[in-house]
N, CA and C of each residue as an Amber inpcrd file, in Angstrom:
protein
   261
 120.7210000 113.4330000  98.1890000 119.7030000 113.1450000  97.1950000
 118.4470000 113.9140000  97.5350000 117.7660000 114.3230000  96.5110000
 116.4670000 114.9450000  96.7030000 115.3840000 113.9000000  96.8440000
 115.5930000 112.7660000  96.1950000 114.5550000 111.7400000  96.1990000
 115.1880000 110.3730000  96.0370000 114.6850000 109.4190000  96.7630000
 115.0770000 108.0310000  96.6260000 113.7880000 107.2420000  96.7150000
 113.3970000 106.6110000  95.6290000 112.0900000 105.9580000  95.5950000
 112.2080000 104.5370000  95.0690000 111.4340000 103.6610000  95.6570000
 111.3470000 102.2850000  95.1730000 110.0330000 101.6940000  95.6490000
 109.3270000 101.0840000  94.7470000 108.1160000 100.3660000  95.1170000
 108.4500000  98.8960000  95.2800000 107.5010000  98.1280000  95.7670000
 107.7320000  96.7010000  95.9300000 107.9660000  96.0620000  94.5730000
 109.0560000  95.3150000  94.4420000 109.4530000  94.6500000  93.1900000
 109.6560000  95.6260000  92.0300000 110.0810000  96.8370000  92.3230000
 110.4000000  97.7940000  91.2680000 111.7810000  98.3760000  91.5320000
 112.4460000  98.8780000  90.4970000 113.8050000  99.3930000  90.6590000
 113.8600000 100.6710000  91.5070000 115.0120000 100.8890000  92.1320000
 115.2600000 102.1090000  92.8920000 115.5960000 103.2370000  91.9210000
 114.9990000 104.3960000  92.1530000 115.2900000 105.5880000  91.3600000
 115.8090000 106.6610000  92.3020000 116.9580000 107.2420000  91.9560000
 117.4980000 108.3430000  92.7480000 117.5070000 109.6090000  91.9060000
 117.2940000 110.7420000  92.5720000 117.2640000 112.0450000  91.9070000
 118.1520000 112.9840000  92.7060000 119.0350000 113.7010000  92.0410000
 119.8700000 114.6910000  92.7050000 120.0120000 115.9140000  91.8130000
 120.4130000 117.0030000  92.4170000 120.5730000 118.2700000  91.6970000
 121.9700000 118.3090000  91.0910000 122.0430000 118.5000000  89.7730000
 123.3240000 118.5250000  89.0690000 123.5850000 119.8610000  88.4050000
 124.7830000 119.9910000  87.8760000 125.2060000 121.2200000  87.1990000
 125.4070000 120.9630000  85.7210000 125.3890000 122.0110000  84.9400000
 125.5370000 121.9330000  83.4980000 126.9450000 121.4800000  83.1290000
 127.0390000 120.4980000  82.2260000 128.3190000 120.0570000  81.6780000
 129.2400000 119.3360000  82.6490000 128.7350000 118.7790000  83.7260000
 129.5650000 118.0900000  84.7090000 129.4870000 116.5670000  84.5360000
 130.5690000 115.8820000  84.9120000 130.6590000 114.4230000  84.8300000
 130.2150000 113.8240000  86.1650000 129.3700000 112.7970000  86.1040000
 128.8780000 112.1200000  87.3010000 129.0430000 110.6150000  87.1700000
 129.3010000 109.9490000  88.2970000 129.3610000 108.4910000  88.3640000
 128.5150000 108.0490000  89.5440000 127.5200000 107.1900000  89.2860000
 126.6840000 106.6350000  90.3430000 127.3350000 105.3350000  90.8140000
 127.4270000 105.1680000  92.1340000 127.9940000 103.9510000  92.7140000
 127.0520000 103.4060000  93.7870000 127.2540000 102.1400000  94.1320000
 126.4470000 101.5160000  95.1760000 127.3180000 100.6320000  96.0500000
 126.8400000 100.3510000  97.2370000 127.4660000  99.3970000  98.1550000
 126.3700000  98.4840000  98.6850000 126.7090000  97.2210000  98.9030000
 125.7320000  96.2540000  99.4100000 126.2590000  95.5910000 100.6740000
 125.4680000  94.6570000 101.1790000 125.8280000  93.8700000 102.3580000
 126.1710000  94.7680000 103.5410000 125.2680000  95.6450000 103.8780000
 125.4720000  96.5300000 105.0090000 125.3470000  95.7160000 106.2920000
 126.3930000  95.7080000 107.0730000 126.4400000  94.9630000 108.3270000
 126.5360000  95.9730000 109.4610000 125.6970000  95.8430000 110.5060000
 125.8030000  96.7640000 111.6390000 127.2260000  96.8010000 112.1870000
 127.7600000  97.9990000 112.3610000 129.1090000  98.1750000 112.8770000
 130.1920000  98.1320000 111.8240000 129.8420000  97.8270000 110.5690000
 130.8320000  97.7770000 109.5060000 131.2740000  99.1990000 109.1770000
 132.5710000  99.4450000 109.2390000 133.0860000 100.7940000 109.0150000
 133.5020000 101.0470000 107.5730000 133.8000000 100.0010000 106.8420000
 134.2600000 100.1530000 105.4700000 133.2220000  99.5800000 104.5150000
 132.8550000 100.3590000 103.5150000 131.9320000  99.8890000 102.4850000
 132.7130000  99.6690000 101.1970000 132.3640000  98.6430000 100.4700000
 132.9760000  98.3720000  99.1730000 132.0780000  98.9450000  98.0910000
 132.5110000 100.0450000  97.4860000 131.7160000 100.7270000  96.4730000
 132.0250000 100.1790000  95.0910000 130.9820000 100.0320000  94.2720000
 131.1020000  99.5800000  92.8840000 130.3340000 100.5350000  91.9940000
 130.7650000 100.6270000  90.7390000 130.0010000 101.4410000  89.7930000
 128.6380000 100.7990000  89.5790000 127.6100000 101.6120000  89.5400000
 126.2470000 101.1250000  89.3610000 126.0990000 100.4850000  87.9750000
 125.1740000  99.5300000  87.8470000 125.0160000  98.8210000  86.5840000
 124.3770000  99.6790000  85.4950000 124.7300000  99.3430000  84.2650000
 124.1730000 100.0000000  83.0840000 122.9300000  99.2490000  82.6450000
 121.8650000  99.9880000  82.3550000 120.6380000  99.3820000  81.8500000
 120.3580000  99.8610000  80.4360000 119.2320000  99.4510000  79.8810000
 118.9010000  99.7890000  78.5080000 118.1850000 101.1140000  78.3210000
 117.6340000 101.6700000  79.4020000 116.8780000 102.9210000  79.2920000
 117.8020000 104.1310000  79.4760000 117.3530000 105.2740000  79.0210000
 118.1820000 106.4870000  79.0870000 118.4530000 106.9360000  80.5150000
 117.5900000 106.5800000  81.4730000 117.8190000 106.9560000  82.8690000
 118.5290000 105.8450000  83.6490000 119.1120000 104.8690000  82.9470000
 119.8340000 103.7770000  83.5950000 121.3180000 103.7980000  83.2270000
 121.8450000 104.9870000  82.9610000 123.2550000 105.1590000  82.6210000
 123.9590000 105.7460000  83.8490000 124.8880000 104.9910000  84.4720000
 125.4880000 105.4410000  85.7220000 126.6790000 106.3810000  85.5780000
 127.2310000 106.5290000  84.3790000 128.3960000 107.3800000  84.1670000
 128.0960000 108.2880000  82.9810000 127.9500000 109.5900000  83.2370000
 127.5100000 110.4650000  82.1600000 127.9110000 111.9100000  82.4100000
 127.7780000 112.7050000  81.3520000 127.9490000 114.1530000  81.4450000
 126.5610000 114.7630000  81.4240000 126.2840000 115.5920000  82.3970000
 124.9840000 116.2630000  82.4580000 124.9150000 117.3190000  81.3610000
 123.9690000 117.2070000  80.4350000 123.8890000 118.1950000  79.3620000
 123.3670000 119.5470000  79.8270000 122.6980000 119.5690000  80.9520000
 122.1450000 120.8060000  81.5060000 121.9980000 120.6290000  83.0150000
 121.8670000 121.6980000  83.7360000 121.6990000 121.6260000  85.1850000
 120.3050000 121.1590000  85.5550000 120.0800000 121.0100000  86.8450000
 118.7710000 120.6020000  87.3270000 118.7750000 119.1820000  87.8290000
 117.5920000 118.5770000  87.8600000 117.4600000 117.2270000  88.3890000
 118.1280000 116.2050000  87.4750000 118.9330000 115.3470000  88.0740000
 119.5570000 114.2290000  87.3750000 118.9240000 112.9640000  87.9410000
 118.6510000 111.9990000  87.0860000 117.9170000 110.7970000  87.5090000
 118.7050000 109.5530000  87.1120000 118.7630000 108.6090000  88.0420000
 119.3240000 107.2900000  87.7350000 118.3890000 106.2280000  88.3030000
 118.0620000 105.2470000  87.4760000 117.2520000 104.1080000  87.9030000
 118.1300000 102.8650000  87.8490000 118.2610000 102.1820000  88.9770000
 119.0870000 100.9800000  89.0630000 118.3040000  99.7980000  88.5020000
 118.7110000  99.2740000  87.3370000 117.9080000  98.2450000  86.6740000
 117.8870000  96.8940000  87.3750000 118.7850000  96.6480000  88.3190000
 118.8300000  95.3420000  88.9850000 118.5210000  95.4240000  90.4760000
 117.9870000  96.5430000  90.9340000 117.8060000  96.7570000  92.3720000
 116.4860000  96.2410000  92.9390000 115.5780000  95.7780000  92.1140000
 114.2510000  95.4060000  92.6140000 114.2940000  94.2770000  93.6390000
 115.2880000  93.4150000  93.5800000 115.4010000  92.3130000  94.5340000
 116.5700000  92.4960000  95.5070000 117.1110000  93.7070000  95.5820000
 118.2640000  93.9780000  96.4550000 117.9130000  95.1060000  97.4170000
 117.2750000  94.7830000  98.5440000 116.7650000  95.8230000  99.4310000
 117.8210000  96.5790000 100.2290000 119.0230000  96.0260000 100.3850000
 120.0290000  96.6720000 101.2290000 121.1570000  97.2540000 100.3850000
 120.8530000  98.3280000  99.6810000 121.8290000  98.9670000  98.8280000
 121.9440000 100.4340000  99.2180000 123.1660000 100.9270000  99.3160000
 123.4280000 102.3560000  99.5340000 123.9410000 102.9360000  98.2340000
 123.6260000 104.2080000  98.0020000 124.0560000 104.8640000  96.7640000
 124.8430000 106.1240000  97.0770000 125.7380000 106.4690000  96.1560000
 126.4080000 107.7630000  96.1920000 126.6370000 108.2030000  94.7580000
 126.7090000 109.5110000  94.5750000 126.9790000 110.0870000  93.2640000
 128.2820000 110.8560000  93.3790000 129.2240000 110.5300000  92.5120000
 130.5200000 111.1910000  92.5200000 130.5560000 112.2180000  91.4070000
 130.9360000 113.4220000  91.7690000 131.1320000 114.4960000  90.7960000
 132.5980000 114.4200000  90.3720000 132.8640000 114.0380000  89.1450000
 134.2230000 113.8510000  88.6590000 134.7590000 115.1610000  88.1140000
 135.5500000 115.8410000  88.8950000 136.0900000 117.1510000  88.5270000
 137.2980000 117.0410000  87.5980000 137.8170000 115.8290000  87.3910000
 139.0210000 115.6500000  86.5770000 138.7230000 115.4330000  85.1100000
 137.4830000 115.2850000  84.7640000 137.1180000 115.0500000  83.3570000
 137.1170000 116.3430000  82.5860000
């Protein structure tokens, strides 16, 4: 990620560099326990704003942005972005 930002009581926003016409899926994992080797990944939640869509096709290259609409009260979340080459 190029940027991962969150203010107190505000949603987490992630920014990464994407390519034109590519499919992306944002996922998250919670309950990080020291020494835990396996993470359970889930698709990120869908929100009402245009930057809260976790599964999309990038219409153009450059910065891609996702804001997690339910992350303001979930401080221990990891994120990953999957580039879906099969679409």
